[in-house]
Short mmCIF file of C-alpha atoms in Angstrom, two decimals:
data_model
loop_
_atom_site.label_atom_id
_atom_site.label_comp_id
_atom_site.label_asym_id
_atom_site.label_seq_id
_atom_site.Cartn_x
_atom_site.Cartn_y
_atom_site.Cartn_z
CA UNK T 1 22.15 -25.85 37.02
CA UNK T 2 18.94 -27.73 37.61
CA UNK T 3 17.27 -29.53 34.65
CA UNK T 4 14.08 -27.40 34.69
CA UNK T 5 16.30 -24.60 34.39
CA UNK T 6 18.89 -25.90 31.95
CA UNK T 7 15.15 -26.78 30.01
CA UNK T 8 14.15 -23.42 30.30
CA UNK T 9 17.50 -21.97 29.19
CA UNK T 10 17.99 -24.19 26.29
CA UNK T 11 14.59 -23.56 24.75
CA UNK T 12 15.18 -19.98 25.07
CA UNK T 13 18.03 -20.62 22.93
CA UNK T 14 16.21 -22.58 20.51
CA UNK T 15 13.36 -20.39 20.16
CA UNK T 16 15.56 -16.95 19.42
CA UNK T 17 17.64 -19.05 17.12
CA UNK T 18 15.14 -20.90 14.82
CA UNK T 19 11.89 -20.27 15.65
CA UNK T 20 9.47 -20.95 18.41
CA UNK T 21 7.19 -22.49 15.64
CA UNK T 22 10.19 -24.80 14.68
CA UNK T 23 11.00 -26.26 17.56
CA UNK T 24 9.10 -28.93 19.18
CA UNK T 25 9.55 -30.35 22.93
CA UNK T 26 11.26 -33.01 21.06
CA UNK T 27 14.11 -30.82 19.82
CA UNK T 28 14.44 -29.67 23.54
CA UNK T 29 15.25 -32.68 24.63
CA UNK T 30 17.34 -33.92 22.27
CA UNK T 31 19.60 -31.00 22.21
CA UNK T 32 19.85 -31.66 26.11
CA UNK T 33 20.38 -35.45 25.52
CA UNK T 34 17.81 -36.09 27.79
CA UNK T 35 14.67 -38.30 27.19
CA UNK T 36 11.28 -36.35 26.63
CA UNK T 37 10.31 -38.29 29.59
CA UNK T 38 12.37 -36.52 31.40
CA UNK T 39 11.58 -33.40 29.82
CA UNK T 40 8.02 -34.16 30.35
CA UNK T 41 8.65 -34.71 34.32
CA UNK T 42 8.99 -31.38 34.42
CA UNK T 43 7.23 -29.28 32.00
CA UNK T 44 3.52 -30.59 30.64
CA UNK T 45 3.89 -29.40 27.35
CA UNK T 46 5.83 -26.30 25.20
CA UNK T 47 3.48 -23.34 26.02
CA UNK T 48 4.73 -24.17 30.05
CA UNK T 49 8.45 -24.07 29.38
CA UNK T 50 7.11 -20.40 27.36
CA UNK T 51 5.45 -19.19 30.92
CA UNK T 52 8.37 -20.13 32.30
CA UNK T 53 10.73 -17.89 30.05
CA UNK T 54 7.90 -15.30 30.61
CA UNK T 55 8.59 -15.24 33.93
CA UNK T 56 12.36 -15.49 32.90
CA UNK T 57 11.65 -12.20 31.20
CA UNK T 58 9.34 -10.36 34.06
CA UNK T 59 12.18 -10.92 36.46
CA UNK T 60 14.95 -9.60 33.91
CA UNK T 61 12.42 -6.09 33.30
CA UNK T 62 12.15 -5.68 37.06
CA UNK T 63 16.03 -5.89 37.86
CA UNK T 64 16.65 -3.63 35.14
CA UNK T 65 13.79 -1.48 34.52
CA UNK T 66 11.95 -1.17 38.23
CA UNK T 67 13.36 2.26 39.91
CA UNK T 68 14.62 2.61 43.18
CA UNK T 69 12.38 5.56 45.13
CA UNK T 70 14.47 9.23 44.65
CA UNK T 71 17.13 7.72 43.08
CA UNK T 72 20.06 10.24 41.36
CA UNK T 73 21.05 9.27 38.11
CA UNK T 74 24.24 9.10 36.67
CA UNK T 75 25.32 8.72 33.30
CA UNK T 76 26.22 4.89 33.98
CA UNK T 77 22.62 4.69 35.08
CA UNK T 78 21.43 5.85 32.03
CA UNK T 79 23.97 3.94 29.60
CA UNK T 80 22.55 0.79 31.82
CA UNK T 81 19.07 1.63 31.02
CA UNK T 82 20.27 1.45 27.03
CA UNK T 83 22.13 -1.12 27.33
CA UNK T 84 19.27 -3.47 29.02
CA UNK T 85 16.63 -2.59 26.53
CA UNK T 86 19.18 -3.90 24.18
CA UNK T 87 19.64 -6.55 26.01
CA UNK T 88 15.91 -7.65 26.70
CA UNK T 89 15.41 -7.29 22.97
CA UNK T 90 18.11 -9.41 21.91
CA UNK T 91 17.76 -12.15 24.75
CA UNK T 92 14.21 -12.60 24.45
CA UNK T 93 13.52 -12.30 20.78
CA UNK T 94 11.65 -14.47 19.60
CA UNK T 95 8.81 -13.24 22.04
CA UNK T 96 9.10 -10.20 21.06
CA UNK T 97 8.88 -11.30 17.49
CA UNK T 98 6.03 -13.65 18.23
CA UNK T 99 4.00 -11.57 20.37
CA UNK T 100 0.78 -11.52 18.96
CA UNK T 101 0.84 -15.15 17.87
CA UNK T 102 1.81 -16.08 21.91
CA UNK T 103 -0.78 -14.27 23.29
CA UNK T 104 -3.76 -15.48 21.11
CA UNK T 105 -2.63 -19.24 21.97
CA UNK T 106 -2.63 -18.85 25.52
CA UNK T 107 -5.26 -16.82 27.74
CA UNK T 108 -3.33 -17.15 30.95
CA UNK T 109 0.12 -15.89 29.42
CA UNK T 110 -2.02 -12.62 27.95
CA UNK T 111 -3.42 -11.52 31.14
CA UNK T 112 0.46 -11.80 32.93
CA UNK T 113 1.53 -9.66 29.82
CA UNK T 114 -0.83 -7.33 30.15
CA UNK T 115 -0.75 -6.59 33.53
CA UNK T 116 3.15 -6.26 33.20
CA UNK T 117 2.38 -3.91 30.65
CA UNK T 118 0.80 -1.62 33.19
CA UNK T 119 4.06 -1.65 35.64
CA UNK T 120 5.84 -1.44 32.70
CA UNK T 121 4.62 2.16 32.32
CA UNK T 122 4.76 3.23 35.96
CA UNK T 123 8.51 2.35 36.07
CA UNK T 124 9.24 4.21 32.57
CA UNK T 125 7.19 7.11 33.82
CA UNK T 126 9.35 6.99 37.40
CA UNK T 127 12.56 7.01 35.25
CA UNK T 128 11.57 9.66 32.95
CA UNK T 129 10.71 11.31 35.77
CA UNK T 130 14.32 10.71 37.56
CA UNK T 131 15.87 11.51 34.88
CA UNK T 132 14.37 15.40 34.80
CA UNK T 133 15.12 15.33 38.66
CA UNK T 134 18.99 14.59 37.39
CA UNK T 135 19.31 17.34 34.81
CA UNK T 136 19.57 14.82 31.93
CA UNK T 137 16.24 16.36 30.50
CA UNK T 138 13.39 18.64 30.68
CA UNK T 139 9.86 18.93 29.84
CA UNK T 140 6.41 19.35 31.52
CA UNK T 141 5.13 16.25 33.53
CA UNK T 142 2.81 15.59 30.41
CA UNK T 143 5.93 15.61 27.92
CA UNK T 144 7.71 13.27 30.17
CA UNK T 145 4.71 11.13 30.81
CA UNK T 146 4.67 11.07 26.95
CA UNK T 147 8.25 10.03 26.09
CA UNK T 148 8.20 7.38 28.68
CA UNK T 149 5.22 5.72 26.74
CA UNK T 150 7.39 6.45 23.10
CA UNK T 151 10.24 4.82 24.67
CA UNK T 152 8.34 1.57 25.76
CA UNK T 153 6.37 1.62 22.82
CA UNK T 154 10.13 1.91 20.98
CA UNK T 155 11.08 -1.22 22.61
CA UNK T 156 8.02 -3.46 22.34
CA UNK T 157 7.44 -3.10 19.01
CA UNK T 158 10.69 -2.63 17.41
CA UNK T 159 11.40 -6.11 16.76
CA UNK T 160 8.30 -7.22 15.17
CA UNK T 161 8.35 -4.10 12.92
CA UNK T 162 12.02 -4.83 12.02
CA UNK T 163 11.19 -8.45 11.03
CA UNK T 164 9.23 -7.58 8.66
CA UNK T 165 11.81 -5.63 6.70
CA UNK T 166 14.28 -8.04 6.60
CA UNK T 167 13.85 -11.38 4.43
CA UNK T 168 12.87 -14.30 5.81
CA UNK T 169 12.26 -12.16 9.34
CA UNK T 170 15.84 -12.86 10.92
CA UNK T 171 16.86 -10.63 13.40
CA UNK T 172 20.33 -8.96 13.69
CA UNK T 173 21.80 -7.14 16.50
CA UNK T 174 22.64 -4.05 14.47
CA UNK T 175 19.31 -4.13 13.78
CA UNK T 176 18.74 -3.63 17.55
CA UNK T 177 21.22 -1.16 18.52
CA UNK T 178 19.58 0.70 15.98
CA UNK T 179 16.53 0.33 18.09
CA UNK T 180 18.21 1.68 20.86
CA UNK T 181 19.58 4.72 18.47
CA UNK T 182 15.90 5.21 18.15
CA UNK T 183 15.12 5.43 22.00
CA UNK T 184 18.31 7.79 21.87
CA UNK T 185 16.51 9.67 18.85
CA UNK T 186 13.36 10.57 20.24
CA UNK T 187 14.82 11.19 23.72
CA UNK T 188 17.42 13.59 22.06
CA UNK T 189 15.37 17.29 22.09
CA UNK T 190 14.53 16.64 25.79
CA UNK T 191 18.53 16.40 26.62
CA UNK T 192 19.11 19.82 28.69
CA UNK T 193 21.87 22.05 27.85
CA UNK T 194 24.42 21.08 30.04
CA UNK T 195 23.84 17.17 28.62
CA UNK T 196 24.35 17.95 25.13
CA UNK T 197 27.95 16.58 25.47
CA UNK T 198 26.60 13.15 27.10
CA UNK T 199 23.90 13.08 24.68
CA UNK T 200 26.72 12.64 21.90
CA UNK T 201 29.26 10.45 24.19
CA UNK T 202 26.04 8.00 24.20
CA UNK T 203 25.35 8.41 20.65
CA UNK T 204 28.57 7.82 19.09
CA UNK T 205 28.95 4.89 21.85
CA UNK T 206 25.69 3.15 20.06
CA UNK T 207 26.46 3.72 16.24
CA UNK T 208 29.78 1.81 17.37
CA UNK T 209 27.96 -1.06 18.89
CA UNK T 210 26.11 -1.58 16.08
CA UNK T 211 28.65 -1.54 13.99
CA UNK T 212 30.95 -3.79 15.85
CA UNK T 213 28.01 -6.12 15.99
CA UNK T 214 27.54 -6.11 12.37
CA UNK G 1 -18.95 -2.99 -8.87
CA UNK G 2 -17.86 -6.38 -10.38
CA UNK G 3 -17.94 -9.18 -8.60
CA UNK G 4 -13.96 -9.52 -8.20
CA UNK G 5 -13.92 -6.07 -6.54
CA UNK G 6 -16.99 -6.93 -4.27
CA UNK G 7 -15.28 -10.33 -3.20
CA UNK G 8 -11.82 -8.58 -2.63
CA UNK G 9 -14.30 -5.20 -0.16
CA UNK G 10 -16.19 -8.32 1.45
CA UNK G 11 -12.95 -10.32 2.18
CA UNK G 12 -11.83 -6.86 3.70
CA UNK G 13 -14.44 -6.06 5.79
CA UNK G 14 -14.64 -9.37 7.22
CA UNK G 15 -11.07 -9.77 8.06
CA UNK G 16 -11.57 -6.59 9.84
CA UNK G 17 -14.15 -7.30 11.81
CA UNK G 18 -13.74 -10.85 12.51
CA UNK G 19 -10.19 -11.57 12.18
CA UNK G 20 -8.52 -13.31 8.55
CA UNK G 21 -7.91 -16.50 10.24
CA UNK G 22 -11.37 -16.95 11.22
CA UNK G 23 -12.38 -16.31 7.68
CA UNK G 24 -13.04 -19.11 4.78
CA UNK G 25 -13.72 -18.22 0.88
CA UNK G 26 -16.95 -19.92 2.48
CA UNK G 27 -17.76 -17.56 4.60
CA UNK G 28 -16.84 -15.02 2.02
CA UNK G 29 -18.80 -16.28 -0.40
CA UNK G 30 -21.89 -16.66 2.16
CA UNK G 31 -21.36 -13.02 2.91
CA UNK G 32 -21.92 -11.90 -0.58
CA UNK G 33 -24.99 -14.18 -1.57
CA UNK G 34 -22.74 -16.25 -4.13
CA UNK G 35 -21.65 -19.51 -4.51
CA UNK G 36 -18.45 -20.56 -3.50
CA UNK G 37 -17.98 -22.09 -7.46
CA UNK G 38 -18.98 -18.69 -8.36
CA UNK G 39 -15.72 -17.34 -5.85
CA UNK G 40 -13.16 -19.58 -7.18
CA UNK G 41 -14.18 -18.57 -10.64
CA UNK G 42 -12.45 -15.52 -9.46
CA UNK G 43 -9.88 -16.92 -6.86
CA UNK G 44 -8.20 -19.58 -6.72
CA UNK G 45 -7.75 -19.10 -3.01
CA UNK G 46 -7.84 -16.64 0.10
CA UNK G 47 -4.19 -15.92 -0.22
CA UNK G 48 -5.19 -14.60 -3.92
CA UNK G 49 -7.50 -12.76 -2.24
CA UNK G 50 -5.00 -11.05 0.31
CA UNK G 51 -2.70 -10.16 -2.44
CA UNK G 52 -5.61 -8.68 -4.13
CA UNK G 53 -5.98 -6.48 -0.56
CA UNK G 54 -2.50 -5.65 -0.44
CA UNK G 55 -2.40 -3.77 -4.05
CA UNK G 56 -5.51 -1.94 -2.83
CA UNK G 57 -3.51 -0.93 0.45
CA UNK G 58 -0.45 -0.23 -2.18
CA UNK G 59 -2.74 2.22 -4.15
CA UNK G 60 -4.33 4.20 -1.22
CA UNK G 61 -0.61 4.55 -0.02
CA UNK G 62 0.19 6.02 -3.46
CA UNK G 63 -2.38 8.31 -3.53
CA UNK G 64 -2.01 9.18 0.00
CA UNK G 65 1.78 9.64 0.28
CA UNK G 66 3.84 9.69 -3.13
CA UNK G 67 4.95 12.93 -2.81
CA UNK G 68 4.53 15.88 -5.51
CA UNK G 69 7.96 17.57 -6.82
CA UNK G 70 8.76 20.50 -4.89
CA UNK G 71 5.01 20.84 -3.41
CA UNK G 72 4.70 23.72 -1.13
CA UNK G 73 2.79 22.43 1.39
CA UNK G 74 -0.21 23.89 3.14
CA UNK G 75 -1.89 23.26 6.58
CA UNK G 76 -4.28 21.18 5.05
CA UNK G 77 -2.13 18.77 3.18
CA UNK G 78 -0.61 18.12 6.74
CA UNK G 79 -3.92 17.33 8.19
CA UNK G 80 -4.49 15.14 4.71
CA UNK G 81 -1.39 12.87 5.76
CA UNK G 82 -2.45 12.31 9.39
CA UNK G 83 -5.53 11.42 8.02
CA UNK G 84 -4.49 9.11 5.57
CA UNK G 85 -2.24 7.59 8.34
CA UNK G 86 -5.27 7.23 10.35
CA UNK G 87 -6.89 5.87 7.51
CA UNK G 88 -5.09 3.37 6.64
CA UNK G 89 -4.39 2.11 9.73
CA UNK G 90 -8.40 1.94 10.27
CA UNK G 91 -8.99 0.57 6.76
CA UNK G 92 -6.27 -1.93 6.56
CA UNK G 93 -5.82 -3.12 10.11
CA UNK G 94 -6.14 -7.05 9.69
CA UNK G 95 -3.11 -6.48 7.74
CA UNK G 96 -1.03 -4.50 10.43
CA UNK G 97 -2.21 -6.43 13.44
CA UNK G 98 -1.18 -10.20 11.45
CA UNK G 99 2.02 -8.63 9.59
CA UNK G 100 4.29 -11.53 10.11
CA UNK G 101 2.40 -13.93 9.61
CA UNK G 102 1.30 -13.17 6.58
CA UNK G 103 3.88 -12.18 5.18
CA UNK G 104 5.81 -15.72 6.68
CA UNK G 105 3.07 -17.73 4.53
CA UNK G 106 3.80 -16.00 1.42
CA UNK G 107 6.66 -15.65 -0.29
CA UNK G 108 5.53 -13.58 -3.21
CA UNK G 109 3.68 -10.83 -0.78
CA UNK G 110 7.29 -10.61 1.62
CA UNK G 111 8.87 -9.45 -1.31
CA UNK G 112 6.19 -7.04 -2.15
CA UNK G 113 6.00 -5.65 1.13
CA UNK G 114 9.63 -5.40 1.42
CA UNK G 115 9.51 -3.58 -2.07
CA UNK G 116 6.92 -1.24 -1.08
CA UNK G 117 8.85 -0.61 2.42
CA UNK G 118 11.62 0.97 0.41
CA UNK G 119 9.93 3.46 -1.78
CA UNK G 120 7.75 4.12 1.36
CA UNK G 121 10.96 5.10 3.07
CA UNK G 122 11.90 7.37 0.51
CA UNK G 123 8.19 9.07 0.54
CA UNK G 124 8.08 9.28 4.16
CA UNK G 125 12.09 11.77 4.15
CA UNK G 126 10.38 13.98 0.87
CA UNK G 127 7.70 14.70 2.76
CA UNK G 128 9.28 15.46 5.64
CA UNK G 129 11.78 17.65 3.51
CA UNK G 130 9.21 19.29 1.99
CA UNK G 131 7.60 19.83 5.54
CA UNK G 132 10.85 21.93 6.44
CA UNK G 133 10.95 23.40 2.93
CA UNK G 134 7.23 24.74 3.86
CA UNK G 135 8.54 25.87 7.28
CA UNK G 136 6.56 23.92 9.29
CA UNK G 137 9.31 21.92 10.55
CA UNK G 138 13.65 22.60 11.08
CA UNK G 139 16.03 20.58 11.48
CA UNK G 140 19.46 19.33 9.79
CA UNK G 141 19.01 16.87 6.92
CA UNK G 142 19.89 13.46 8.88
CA UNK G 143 17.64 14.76 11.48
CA UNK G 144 14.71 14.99 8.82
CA UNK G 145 15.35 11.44 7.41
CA UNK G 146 15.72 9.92 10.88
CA UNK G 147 11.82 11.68 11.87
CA UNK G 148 10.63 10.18 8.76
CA UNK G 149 11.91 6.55 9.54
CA UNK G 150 10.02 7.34 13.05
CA UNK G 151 7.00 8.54 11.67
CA UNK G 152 7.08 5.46 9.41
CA UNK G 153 8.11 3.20 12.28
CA UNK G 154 4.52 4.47 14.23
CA UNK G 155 2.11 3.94 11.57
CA UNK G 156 3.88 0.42 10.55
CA UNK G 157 4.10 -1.01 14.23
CA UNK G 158 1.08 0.98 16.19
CA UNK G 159 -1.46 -1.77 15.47
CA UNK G 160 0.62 -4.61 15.76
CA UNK G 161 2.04 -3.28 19.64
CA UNK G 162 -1.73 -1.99 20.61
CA UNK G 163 -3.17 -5.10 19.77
CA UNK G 164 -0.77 -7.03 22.66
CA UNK G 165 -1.81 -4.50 24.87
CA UNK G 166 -5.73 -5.30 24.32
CA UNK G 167 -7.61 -8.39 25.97
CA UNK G 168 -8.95 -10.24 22.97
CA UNK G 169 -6.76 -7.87 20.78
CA UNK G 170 -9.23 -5.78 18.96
CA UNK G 171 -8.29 -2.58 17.96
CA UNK G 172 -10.78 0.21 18.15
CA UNK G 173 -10.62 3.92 16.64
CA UNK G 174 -9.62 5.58 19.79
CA UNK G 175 -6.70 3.69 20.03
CA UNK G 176 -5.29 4.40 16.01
CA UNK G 177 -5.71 8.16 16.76
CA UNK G 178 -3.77 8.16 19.62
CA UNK G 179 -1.21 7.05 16.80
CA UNK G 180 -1.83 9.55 14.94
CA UNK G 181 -1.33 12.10 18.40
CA UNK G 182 2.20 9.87 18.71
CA UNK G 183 3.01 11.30 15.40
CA UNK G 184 2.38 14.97 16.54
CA UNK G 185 4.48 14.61 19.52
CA UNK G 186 7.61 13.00 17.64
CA UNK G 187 7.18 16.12 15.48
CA UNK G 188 6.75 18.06 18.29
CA UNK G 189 10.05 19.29 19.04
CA UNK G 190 11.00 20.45 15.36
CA UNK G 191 8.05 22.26 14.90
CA UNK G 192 9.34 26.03 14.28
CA UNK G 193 8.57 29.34 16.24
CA UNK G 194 5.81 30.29 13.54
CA UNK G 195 4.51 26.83 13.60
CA UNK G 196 3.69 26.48 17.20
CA UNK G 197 -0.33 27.76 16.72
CA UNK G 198 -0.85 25.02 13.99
CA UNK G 199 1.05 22.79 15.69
CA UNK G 200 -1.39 23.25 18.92
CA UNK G 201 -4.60 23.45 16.88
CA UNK G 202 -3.65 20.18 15.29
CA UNK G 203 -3.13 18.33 18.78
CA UNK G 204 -6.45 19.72 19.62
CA UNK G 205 -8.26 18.27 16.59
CA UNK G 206 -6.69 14.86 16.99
CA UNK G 207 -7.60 14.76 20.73
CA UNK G 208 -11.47 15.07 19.85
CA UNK G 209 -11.10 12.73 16.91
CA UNK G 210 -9.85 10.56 19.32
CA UNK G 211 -12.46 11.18 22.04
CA UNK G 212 -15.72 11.55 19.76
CA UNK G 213 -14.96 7.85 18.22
CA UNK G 214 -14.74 6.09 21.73
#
């Protein structure tokens, strides 16, 4: 791996584990016994290595979240779907914790969020859509359109909610997989009749993750 | 009103409108026509102040959503609580939007707000048990308590998630009452037969609350 990506990748690491706030660029290097010097040859300062997990991010959403045109779904296409938001959450948590905080420090990082927010609900709308096409649900175009915005709404905002339930703001990943028992939730009176016995294969597959996890 | 209570509406309104960490007991006092001196006589400091805010956001939740024993409950006390959730939201949304970090730079008001997330918990399933009681909604009794940690879940993280999705991140009236209308639709689905008129004329009414405060 290339230092600016070993950077990228161990700051990632620091961040979700104690803090973006915490850590400084001298921690960073440090942790990758290199001098800041050398750290600073490639990245200017902290909020640059944060674009650059950003865009670490943004690529992550696409190859998980962007649909392919007319796609069938199967049921491993929809446990992948779960299993990525999970993913996302937990990978990239301390954004997801720190949102707000991010955003109102730098101008240029709000306007990439926010127009990934946009895509972000075309492709949940698409897959919503999909998966009516594939007899996993039903509803009107307007209830679909609807979900699709609970479900991303679901996943960006369950983390900072959950952090500030729990002490000192430390996220878990039950804690998550109950997130994604949430998505499964509000999805659940949309599951058609002849999915009522995948609805509760994928149910009963998530209470065990989060257990497992615990 | 007494000058405590006319520092603690002041403090409000201006961390509303202007954001809390743009706001000084200076400004504060400026605001009001007093002296600072005249302020600290009162508080010691803005964090007082906050904690001052938060038992007024305590009591409004009291009085908006402590439940009565075995209340039979009409159409209007539904409207009351989606108005109240509106409410609050409106009233109290410096807090929502800067959640974890205030509640990171004070100890004392985590563990109040983690209190008060507990007995709101409890509130949030007897009023949705009562709902079904009343026969506006059906559903088993885990599926009841899991609707109330969702409805809870929207009013505690709709400000917070909006706010990301806003340039500057100011949060406007149109916006909180398409919270409330995310309520309505995650209540949709257990809405029974003889509830289906109310439940439409209730979408209605929220959908030209939403449109006459744009």
């Amino acid at each position: 791996m290339k230092t600016k990506d070993k950077i990228i990748h161990t700051s990632l690491k620091l961040f979700n584990e104690r803090g973006e706030r915490q850590i400084t660029t001298n921690h960073i290097a440090a942790e990758l016994g290199i001098s800041p010097g050398n750290l600073y040859y490639h990245f200017s300062n902290k909020q640059e290595i944060i674009r650059s997990i950003f865009d670490l991010y943004v690529a992550q959403l696409e190859s998980s979240f962007r649909p392919h045109a007319d796609q069938r779904l199967s049921l491993e296409h929809l446990t992948q779907y779960l299993d990525a938001s999970f993913e996302l959450m937990w990978r990239f948590r301390f954004m997801y914790a720190n949102l707000l905080e991010l955003l109102a420090r730098d101008a240029e990082l709000e306007q990439k969020y926010q127009a990934l927010q946009l895509e972000l609900a075309n492709w949940s709308r698409d897959i919503l859509f999909q998966l009516r096409e594939s007899r996993f649900l039903s509803g009107d175009d307007a209830t679909m359109a609807e979900l699709a915005d609970s479900v991303k709404f679901i996943i960006g905002a369950w983390i900072g909610y959950q952090s500030a339930q729990l002490k000192g703001g430390e996220i878990t990943k039950p804690r998550l997989y109950q997130g994604v028992l949430k998505i499964l939730f509000t999805l659940r009176p949309y599951f058609t009749e002849e999915s009522q016995n995948i609805y509760q294969d994928l149910h009963q597959h998530y209470v065990k993750c989060a257990e497992r996890s615990e």
